[in-house]
PDB file of C-alpha atoms (C1' of nucleotides) in Angstrom:
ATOM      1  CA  UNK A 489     199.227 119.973  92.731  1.00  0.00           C
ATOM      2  CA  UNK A 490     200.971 122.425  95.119  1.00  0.00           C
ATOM      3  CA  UNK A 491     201.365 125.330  94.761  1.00  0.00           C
ATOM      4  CA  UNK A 492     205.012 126.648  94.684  1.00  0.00           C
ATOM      5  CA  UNK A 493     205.890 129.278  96.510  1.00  0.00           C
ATOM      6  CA  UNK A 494     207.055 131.148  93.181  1.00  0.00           C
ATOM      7  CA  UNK A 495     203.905 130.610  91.315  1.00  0.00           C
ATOM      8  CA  UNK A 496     201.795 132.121  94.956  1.00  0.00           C
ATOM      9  CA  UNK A 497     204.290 135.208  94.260  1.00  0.00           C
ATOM     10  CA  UNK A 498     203.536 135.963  90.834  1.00  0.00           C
ATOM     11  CA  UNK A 499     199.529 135.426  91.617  1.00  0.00           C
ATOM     12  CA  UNK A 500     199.453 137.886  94.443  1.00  0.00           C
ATOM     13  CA  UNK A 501     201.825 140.164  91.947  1.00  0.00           C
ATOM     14  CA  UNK A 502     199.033 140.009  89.578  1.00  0.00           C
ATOM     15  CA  UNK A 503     196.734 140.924  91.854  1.00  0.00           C
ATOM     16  CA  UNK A 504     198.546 143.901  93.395  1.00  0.00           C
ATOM     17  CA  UNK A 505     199.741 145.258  89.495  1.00  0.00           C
ATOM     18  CA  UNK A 506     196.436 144.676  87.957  1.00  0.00           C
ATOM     19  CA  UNK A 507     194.395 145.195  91.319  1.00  0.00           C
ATOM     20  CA  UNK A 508     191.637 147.035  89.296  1.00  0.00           C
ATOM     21  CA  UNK A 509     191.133 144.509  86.205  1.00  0.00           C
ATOM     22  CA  UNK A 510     187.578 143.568  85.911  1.00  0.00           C
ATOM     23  CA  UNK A 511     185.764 142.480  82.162  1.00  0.00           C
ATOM     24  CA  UNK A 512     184.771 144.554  80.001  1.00  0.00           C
ATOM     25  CA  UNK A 513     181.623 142.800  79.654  1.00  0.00           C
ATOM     26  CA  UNK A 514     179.531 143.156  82.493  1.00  0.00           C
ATOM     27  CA  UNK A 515     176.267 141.695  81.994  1.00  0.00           C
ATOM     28  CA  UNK A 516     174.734 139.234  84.553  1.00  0.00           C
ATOM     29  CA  UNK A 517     171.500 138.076  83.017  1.00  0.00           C
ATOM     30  CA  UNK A 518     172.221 134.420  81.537  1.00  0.00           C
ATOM     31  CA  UNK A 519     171.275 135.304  78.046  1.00  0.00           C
ATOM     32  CA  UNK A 520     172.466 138.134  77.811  1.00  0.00           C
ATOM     33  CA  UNK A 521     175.774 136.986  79.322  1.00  0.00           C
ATOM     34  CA  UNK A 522     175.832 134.442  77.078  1.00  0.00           C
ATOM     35  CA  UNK A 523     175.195 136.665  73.998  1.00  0.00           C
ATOM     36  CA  UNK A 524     177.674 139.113  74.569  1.00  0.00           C
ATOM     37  CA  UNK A 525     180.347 136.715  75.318  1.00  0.00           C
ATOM     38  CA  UNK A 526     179.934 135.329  71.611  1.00  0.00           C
ATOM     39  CA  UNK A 527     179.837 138.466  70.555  1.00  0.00           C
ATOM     40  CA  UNK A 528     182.989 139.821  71.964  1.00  0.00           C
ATOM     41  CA  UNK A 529     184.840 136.545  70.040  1.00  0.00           C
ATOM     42  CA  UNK A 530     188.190 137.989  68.345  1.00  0.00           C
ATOM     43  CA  UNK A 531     186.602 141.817  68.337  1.00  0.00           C
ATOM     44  CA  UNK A 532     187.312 144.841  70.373  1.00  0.00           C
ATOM     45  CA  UNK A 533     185.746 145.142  73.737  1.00  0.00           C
ATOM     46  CA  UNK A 534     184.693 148.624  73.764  1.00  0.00           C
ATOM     47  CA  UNK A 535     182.884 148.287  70.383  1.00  0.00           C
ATOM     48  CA  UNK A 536     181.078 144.994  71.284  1.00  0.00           C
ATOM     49  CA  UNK A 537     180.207 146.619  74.587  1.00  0.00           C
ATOM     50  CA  UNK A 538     177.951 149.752  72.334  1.00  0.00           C
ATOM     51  CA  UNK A 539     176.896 147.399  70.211  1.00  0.00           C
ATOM     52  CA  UNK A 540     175.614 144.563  72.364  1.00  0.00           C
ATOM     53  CA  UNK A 541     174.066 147.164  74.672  1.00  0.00           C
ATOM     54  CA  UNK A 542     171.984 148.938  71.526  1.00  0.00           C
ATOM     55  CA  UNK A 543     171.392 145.090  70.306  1.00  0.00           C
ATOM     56  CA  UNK A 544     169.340 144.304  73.814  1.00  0.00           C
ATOM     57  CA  UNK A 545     167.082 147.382  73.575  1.00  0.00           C
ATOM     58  CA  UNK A 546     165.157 145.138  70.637  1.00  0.00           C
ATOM     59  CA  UNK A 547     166.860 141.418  71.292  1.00  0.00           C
ATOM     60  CA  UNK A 548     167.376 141.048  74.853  1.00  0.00           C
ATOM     61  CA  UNK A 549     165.806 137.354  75.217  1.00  0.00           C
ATOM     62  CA  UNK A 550     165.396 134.690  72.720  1.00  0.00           C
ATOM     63  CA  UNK A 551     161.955 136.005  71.428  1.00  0.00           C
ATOM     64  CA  UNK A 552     163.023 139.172  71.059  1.00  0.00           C
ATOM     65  CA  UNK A 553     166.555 138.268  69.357  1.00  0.00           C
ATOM     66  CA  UNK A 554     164.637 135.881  67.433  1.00  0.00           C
ATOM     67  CA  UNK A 555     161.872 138.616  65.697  1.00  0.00           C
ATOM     68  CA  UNK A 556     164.691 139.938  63.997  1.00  0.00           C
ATOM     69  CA  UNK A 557     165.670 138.468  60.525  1.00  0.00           C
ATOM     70  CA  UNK A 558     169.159 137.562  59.601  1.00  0.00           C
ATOM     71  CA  UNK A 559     169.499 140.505  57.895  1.00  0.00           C
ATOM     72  CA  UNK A 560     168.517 143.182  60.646  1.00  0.00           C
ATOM     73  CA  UNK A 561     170.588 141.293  63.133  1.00  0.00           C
ATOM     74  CA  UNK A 562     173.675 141.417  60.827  1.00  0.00           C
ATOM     75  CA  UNK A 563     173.338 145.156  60.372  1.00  0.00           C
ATOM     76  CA  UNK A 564     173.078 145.428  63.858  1.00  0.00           C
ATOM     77  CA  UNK A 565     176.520 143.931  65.133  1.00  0.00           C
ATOM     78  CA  UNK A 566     178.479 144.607  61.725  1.00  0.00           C
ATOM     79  CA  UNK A 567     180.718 147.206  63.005  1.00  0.00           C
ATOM     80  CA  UNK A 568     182.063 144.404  65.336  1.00  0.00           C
ATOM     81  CA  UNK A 569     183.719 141.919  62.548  1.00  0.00           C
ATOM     82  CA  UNK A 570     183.136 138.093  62.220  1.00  0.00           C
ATOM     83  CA  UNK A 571     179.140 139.461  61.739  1.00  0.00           C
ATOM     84  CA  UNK A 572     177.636 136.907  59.274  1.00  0.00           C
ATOM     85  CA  UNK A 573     178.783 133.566  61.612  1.00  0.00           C
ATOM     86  CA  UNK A 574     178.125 135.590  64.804  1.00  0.00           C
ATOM     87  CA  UNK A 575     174.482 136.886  63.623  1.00  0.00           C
ATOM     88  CA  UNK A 576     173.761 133.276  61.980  1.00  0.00           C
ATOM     89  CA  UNK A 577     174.566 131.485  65.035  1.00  0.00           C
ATOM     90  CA  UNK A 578     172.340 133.742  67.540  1.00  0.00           C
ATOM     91  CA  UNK A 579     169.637 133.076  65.690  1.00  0.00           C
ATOM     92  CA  UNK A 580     169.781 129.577  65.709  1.00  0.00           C
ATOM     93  CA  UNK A 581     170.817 129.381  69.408  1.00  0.00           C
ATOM     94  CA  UNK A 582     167.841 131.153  70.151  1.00  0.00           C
ATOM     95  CA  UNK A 583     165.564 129.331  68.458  1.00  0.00           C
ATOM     96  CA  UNK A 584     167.730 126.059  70.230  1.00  0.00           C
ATOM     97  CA  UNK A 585     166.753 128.095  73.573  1.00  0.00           C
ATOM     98  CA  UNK A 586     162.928 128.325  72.620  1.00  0.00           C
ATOM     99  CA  UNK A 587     162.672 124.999  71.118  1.00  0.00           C
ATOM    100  CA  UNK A 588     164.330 122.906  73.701  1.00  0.00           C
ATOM    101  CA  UNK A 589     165.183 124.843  76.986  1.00  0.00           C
ATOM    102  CA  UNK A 590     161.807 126.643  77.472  1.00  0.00           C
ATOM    103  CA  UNK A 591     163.969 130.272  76.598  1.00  0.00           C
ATOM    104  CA  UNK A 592     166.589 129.981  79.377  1.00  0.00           C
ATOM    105  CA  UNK A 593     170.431 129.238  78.774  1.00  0.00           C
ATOM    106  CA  UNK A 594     171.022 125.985  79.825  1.00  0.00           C
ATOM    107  CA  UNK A 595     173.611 125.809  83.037  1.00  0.00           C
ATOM    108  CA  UNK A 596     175.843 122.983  82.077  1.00  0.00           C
ATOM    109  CA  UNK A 597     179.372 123.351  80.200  1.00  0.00           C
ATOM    110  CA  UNK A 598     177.882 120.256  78.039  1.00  0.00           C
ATOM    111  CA  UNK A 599     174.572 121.329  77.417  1.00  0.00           C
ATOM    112  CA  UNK A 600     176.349 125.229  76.339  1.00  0.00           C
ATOM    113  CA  UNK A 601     179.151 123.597  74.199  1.00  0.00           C
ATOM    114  CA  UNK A 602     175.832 121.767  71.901  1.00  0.00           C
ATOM    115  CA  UNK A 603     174.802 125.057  71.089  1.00  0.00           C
ATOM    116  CA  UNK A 604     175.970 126.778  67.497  1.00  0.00           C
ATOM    117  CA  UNK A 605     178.601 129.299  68.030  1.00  0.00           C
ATOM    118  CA  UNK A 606     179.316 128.691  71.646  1.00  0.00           C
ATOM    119  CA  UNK A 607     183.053 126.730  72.619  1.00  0.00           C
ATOM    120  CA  UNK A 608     184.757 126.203  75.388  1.00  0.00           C
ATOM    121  CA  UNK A 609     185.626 129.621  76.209  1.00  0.00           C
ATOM    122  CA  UNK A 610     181.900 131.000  76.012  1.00  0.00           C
ATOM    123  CA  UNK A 611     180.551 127.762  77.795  1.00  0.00           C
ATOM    124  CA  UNK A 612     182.927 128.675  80.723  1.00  0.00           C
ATOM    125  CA  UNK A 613     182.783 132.094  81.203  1.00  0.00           C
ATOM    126  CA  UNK A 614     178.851 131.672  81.246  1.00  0.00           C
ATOM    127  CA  UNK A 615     178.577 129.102  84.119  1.00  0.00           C
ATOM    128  CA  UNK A 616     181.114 130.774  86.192  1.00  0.00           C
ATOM    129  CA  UNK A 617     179.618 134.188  86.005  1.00  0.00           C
ATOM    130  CA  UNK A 618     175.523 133.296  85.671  1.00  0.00           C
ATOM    131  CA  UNK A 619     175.619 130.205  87.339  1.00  0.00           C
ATOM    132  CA  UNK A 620     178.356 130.066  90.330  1.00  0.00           C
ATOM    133  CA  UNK A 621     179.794 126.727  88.520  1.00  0.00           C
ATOM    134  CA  UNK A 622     184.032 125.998  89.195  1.00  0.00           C
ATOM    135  CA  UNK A 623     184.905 126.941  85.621  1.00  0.00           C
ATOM    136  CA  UNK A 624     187.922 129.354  84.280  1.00  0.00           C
ATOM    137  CA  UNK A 625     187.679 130.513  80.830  1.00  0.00           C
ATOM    138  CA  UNK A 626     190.899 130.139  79.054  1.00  0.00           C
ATOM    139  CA  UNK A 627     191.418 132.570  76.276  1.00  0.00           C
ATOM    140  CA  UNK A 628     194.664 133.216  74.077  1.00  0.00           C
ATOM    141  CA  UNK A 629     195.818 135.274  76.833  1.00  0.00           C
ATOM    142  CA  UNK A 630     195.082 133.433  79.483  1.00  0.00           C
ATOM    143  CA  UNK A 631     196.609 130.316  77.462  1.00  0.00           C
ATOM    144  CA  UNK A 632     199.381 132.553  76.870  1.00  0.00           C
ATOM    145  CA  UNK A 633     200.442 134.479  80.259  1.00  0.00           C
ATOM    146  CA  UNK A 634     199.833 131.635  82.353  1.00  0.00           C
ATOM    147  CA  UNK A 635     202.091 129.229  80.200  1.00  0.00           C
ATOM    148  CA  UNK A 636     204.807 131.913  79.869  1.00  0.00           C
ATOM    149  CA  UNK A 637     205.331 132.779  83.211  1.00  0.00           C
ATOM    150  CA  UNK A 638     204.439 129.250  84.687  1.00  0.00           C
ATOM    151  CA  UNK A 639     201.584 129.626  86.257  1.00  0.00           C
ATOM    152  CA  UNK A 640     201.204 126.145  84.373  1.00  0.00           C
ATOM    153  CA  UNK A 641     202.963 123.752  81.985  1.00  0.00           C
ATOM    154  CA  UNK A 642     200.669 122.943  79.507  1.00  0.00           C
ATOM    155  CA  UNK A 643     200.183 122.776  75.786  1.00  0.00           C
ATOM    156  CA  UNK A 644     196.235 123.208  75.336  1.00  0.00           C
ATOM    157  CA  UNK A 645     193.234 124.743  76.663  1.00  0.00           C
ATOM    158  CA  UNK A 646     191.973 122.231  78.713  1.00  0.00           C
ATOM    159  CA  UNK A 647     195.089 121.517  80.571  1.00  0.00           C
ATOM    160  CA  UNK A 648     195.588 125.072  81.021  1.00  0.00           C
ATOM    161  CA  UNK A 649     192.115 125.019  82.985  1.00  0.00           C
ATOM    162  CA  UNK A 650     193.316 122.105  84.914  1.00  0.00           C
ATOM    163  CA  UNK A 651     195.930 123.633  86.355  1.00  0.00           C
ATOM    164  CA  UNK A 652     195.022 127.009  86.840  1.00  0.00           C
ATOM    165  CA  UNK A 653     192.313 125.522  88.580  1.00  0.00           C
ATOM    166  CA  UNK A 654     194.810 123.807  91.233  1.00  0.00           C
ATOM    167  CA  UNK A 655     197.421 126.636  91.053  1.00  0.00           C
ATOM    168  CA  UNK A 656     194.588 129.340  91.973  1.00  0.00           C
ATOM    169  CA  UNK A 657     192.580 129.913  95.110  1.00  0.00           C
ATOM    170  CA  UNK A 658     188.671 129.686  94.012  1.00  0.00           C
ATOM    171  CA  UNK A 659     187.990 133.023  95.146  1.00  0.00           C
ATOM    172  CA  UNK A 660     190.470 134.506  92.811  1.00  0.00           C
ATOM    173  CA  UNK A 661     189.863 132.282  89.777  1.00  0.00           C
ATOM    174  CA  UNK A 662     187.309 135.405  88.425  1.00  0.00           C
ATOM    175  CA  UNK A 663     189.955 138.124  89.009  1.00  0.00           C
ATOM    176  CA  UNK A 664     193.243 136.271  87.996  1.00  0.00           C
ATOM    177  CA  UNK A 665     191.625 135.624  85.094  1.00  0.00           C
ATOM    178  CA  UNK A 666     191.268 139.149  84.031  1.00  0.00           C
ATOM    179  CA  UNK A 667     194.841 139.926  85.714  1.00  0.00           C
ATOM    180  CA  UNK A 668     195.811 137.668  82.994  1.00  0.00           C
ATOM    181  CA  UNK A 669     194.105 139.117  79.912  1.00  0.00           C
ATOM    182  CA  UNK A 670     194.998 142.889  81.355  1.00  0.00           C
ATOM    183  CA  UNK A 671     198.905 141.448  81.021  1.00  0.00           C
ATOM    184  CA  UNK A 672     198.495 139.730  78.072  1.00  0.00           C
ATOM    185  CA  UNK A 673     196.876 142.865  76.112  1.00  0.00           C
ATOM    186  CA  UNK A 674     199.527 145.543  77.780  1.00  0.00           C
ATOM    187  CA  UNK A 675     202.547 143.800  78.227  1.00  0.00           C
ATOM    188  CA  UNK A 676     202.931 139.979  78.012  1.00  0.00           C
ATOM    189  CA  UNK A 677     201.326 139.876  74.266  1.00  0.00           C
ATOM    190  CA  UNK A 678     201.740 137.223  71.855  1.00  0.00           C
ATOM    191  CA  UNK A 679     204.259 138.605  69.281  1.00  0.00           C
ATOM    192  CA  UNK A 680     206.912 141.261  70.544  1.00  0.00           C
ATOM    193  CA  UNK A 681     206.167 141.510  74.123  1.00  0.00           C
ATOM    194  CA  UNK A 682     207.074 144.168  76.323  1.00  0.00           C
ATOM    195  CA  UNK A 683     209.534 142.447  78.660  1.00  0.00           C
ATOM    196  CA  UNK A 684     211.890 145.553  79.689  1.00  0.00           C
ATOM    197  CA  UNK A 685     208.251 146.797  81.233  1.00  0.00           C
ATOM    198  CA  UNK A 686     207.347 143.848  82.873  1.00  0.00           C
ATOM    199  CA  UNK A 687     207.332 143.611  86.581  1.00  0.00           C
ATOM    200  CA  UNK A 688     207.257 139.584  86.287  1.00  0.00           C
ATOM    201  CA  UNK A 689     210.753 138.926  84.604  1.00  0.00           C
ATOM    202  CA  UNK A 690     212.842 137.634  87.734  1.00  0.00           C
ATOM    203  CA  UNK A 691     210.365 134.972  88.048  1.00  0.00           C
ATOM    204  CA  UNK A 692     209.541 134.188  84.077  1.00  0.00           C
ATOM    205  CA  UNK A 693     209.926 131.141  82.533  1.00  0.00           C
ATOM    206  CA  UNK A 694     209.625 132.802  79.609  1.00  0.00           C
ATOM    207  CA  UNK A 695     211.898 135.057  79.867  1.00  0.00           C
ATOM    208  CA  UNK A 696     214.513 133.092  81.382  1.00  0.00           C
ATOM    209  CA  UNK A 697     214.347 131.289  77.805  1.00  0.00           C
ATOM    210  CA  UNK A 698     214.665 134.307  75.848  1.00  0.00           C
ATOM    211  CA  UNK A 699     217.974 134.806  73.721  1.00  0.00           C
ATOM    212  CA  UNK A 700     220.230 137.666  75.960  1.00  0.00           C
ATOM    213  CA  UNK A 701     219.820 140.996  73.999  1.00  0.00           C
ATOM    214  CA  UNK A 702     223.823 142.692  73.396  1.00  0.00           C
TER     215      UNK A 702
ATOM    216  C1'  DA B 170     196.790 121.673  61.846  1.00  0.00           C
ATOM    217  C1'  DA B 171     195.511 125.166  58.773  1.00  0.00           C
ATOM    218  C1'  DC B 172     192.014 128.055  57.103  1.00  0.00           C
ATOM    219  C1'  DT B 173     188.021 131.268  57.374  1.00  0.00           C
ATOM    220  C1'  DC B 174     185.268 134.869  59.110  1.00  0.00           C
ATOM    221  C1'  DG B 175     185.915 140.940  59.241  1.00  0.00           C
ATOM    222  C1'  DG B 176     185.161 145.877  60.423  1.00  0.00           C
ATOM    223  C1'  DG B 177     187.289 149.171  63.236  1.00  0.00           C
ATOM    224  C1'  DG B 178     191.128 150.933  66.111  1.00  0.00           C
ATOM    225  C1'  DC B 179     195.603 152.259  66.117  1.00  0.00           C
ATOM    226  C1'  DA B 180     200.744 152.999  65.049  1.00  0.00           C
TER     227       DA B 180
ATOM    228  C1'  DT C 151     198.479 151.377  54.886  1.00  0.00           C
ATOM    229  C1'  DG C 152     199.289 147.306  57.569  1.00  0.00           C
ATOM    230  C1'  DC C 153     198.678 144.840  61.644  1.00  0.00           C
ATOM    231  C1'  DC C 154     195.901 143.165  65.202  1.00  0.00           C
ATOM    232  C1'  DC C 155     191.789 141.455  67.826  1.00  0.00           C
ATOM    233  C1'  DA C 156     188.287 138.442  75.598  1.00  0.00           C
ATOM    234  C1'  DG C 157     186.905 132.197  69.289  1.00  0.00           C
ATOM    235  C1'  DA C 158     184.558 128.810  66.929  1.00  0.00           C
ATOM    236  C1'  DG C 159     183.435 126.010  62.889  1.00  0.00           C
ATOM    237  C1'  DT C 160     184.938 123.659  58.817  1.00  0.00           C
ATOM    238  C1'  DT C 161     188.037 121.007  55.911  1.00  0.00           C
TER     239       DT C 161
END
DNA sequence: AACTCGGGGCA
DNA sequence: TGCCCAGAGTT
C-alpha cells in the first residue's frame, strides 16, 4: 500500500506529541515478558507493574511460577482484577512450558496463540519485543486510534495489523504503537473523546464524520 | 456477537 | 457511587 502523504503526517505527529511514550511494561526476559503481558489484560498498568514485579521475586520461570498452588498465585495478583482466569491459566502455561518446550516461551505467533490465556495481542507483543519477529500488537486502542484517524480502514484486528504494518516504517512499528495507546488513553478514547484537545482533528476521519456541535 | 471475569483508581 | 480498564475464553 502507499503511504499517503496525510497518513506520513499524522505518524510523524504522533511521534513528535507523544515523543516520550514507551510501555509500561518493561520486562525483556521471554517469560517474564510473556507473563506480564497476560497479566496487564483489561487492568491498570501501574498496579500490574507492583504486582508482577513482587510475583517474580518467587515465580520468575516456569518452575518457580509453577511451586505455587492456585491458591497462593491468586492471592498474589488479586488486587489486579480478572485473577481466577489469569492465575488458572499461568499455571497451566507453565506447566505447557515444562512439559513441551523444555521451560522456554516458544518464539512463534502459532506456537504462543496454543497456549491457555495467551491471544493475539499477547502472542504479538511477545515476539516483537523478546524475539525481534515483524509483529504489531493491536489492542482496543490501537484498533481504535488507528481506524479513527485513518491510519487504516479496517474492521478487525488482523486487518488492522495488516495495514499498520504497510502504513508504518519497521523501525517505528514499537513506538507508534505506544503513540497510539498514549492517544487513545488521554485523548482519542473510546466513548466521549476529547476532540477540542486533539492536535489530530484537521486530518481526522473521525472527526470529519462527527455531527457539527451549535 | 454477546457474555464473563474483577479489584482498584478516579471523577 | 458509578464508570472504566495495554484481552481472552466460552456459549
Amino acid at each position: 500500500m502507499r503511504v499517503t502523504k496525510r497518513r506520513s503526517d499524522i505518524i510523524e505527529l504522533l511521534k513528535k506529541e507523544y515523543w516520550y511514550a514507551k510501555a509500561e511494561l518493561d520486562f525483556t526476559n521471554p517469560y517474564e515478558l510473556l507473563v506480564a503481558t497476560i497479566l496487564s489484560a483489561q487492568s491498570t498498568d501501574i498496579q500490574v507493574n507492583k504486582v508482577t514485579k513482587e510475583l517474580f521475586i518467587v515465580g520468575g520461570t516456569p518452575e518457580k511460577m509453577s511451586d505455587m498452588s492456585v491458591e497462593e498465585l491468586e492471592n498474589r495478583i488479586k488486587s489486579i482484577g480478572l485473577y481466577k482466569n489469569k492465575a488458572k491459566n499461568l499455571l497451566a502455561m507453565s506447566k505447557i512450558l515444562l512439559d513441551d518446550y523444555n521451560g522456554k516461551v516458544p518464539e512463534s505467533i502459532e506456537e504462543l496463540l496454543q497456549l491457555p490465556g495467551v491471544g493475539r495481542k499477547t502472542a504479538n507483543v511477545v515476539v516483537s519485543n523478546a524475539f525481534n519477529i515483524p509483529a504489531i500488537a493491536v489492542d482496543t486502542h490501537v484498533f481504535r486510534v488507528s481506524n479513527r484517524l485513518g491510519l487504516v480502514d479496517a474492521n478487525n484486528v488482523i486487518d488492522t495489523e495488516k495495514q499498520l504494518m504497510q502504513v508504518i516504517n519497521r523501525d517505528d512499528w514499537s513506538k507508534l504503537h505506544h503513540c497510539l495507546i498514549f492517544h487513545g488513553r488521554r485523548v482519542c478514547k473510546a466513548r466521549n473523546p476529547l476532540c477540542s484537545n486533539c492536535s489530530f482533528t484537521d486530518k481526522c476521519k473521525y472527526y470529519k464524520k462527527l455531527p457539527k456541535k451549535i
